[in-house]
């Protein structure tokens, strides 16, 4: 049952892994520059005084256009990821069998319906959580 569920959702998992790899490469290239700017600007040692705002403004002024674009793309992807995962991973779970008219066959096998649904939702849910978690971890590190 797990093998079948993996075979049915592997294309979405491979596409998500490729997208995460591309984003990770882009963030890894630009990340060290941001760390250097952050360390040399003095924001880390700033207390709640008026100079913190000035330091933050100086930090933002030193950012390149690529960093700002990556930041915007990262926020957009982070906001859209749950919906995209639901549309491209969640919707085909049951509708694939309904469309192919194999749903009665799948539900009349030796596996009970609850176990069938639990395995499908569990495996795809774990893959979706891992994808969203890795995306959030990469953006937080960056």
mmCIF file of C-alpha atoms in Angstrom, residues 1 93-94 97-98 102-118 120:
data_model
loop_
_atom_site.group_PDB
_atom_site.id
_atom_site.type_symbol
_atom_site.label_atom_id
_atom_site.label_comp_id
_atom_site.label_asym_id
_atom_site.label_seq_id
_atom_site.Cartn_x
_atom_site.Cartn_y
_atom_site.Cartn_z
ATOM 1 C CA UNK A 1 0.000 0.000 0.000
ATOM 2 C CA UNK A 93 -5.080 11.468 -3.823
ATOM 3 C CA UNK A 94 -8.632 10.211 -4.258
ATOM 4 C CA UNK A 97 -8.899 6.651 -8.585
ATOM 5 C CA UNK A 98 -12.278 8.296 -9.126
ATOM 6 C CA UNK A 102 -10.642 2.281 -10.035
ATOM 7 C CA UNK A 103 -12.004 3.580 -6.715
ATOM 8 C CA UNK A 104 -14.428 0.656 -6.172
ATOM 9 C CA UNK A 105 -11.609 -1.738 -7.005
ATOM 10 C CA UNK A 106 -9.230 0.003 -4.578
ATOM 11 C CA UNK A 107 -11.819 -0.060 -1.810
ATOM 12 C CA UNK A 108 -12.755 -3.733 -2.338
ATOM 13 C CA UNK A 109 -9.267 -5.090 -1.776
ATOM 14 C CA UNK A 110 -7.995 -6.699 1.397
ATOM 15 C CA UNK A 111 -7.019 -3.297 2.799
ATOM 16 C CA UNK A 112 -9.878 -1.573 4.661
ATOM 17 C CA UNK A 113 -10.956 1.876 3.466
ATOM 18 C CA UNK A 114 -9.712 3.600 6.606
ATOM 19 C CA UNK A 115 -6.273 2.053 6.266
ATOM 20 C CA UNK A 116 -6.211 2.905 2.543
ATOM 21 C CA UNK A 117 -7.036 6.547 3.274
ATOM 22 C CA UNK A 118 -4.710 6.710 6.288
ATOM 23 C CA UNK A 120 -2.444 7.839 1.396
#
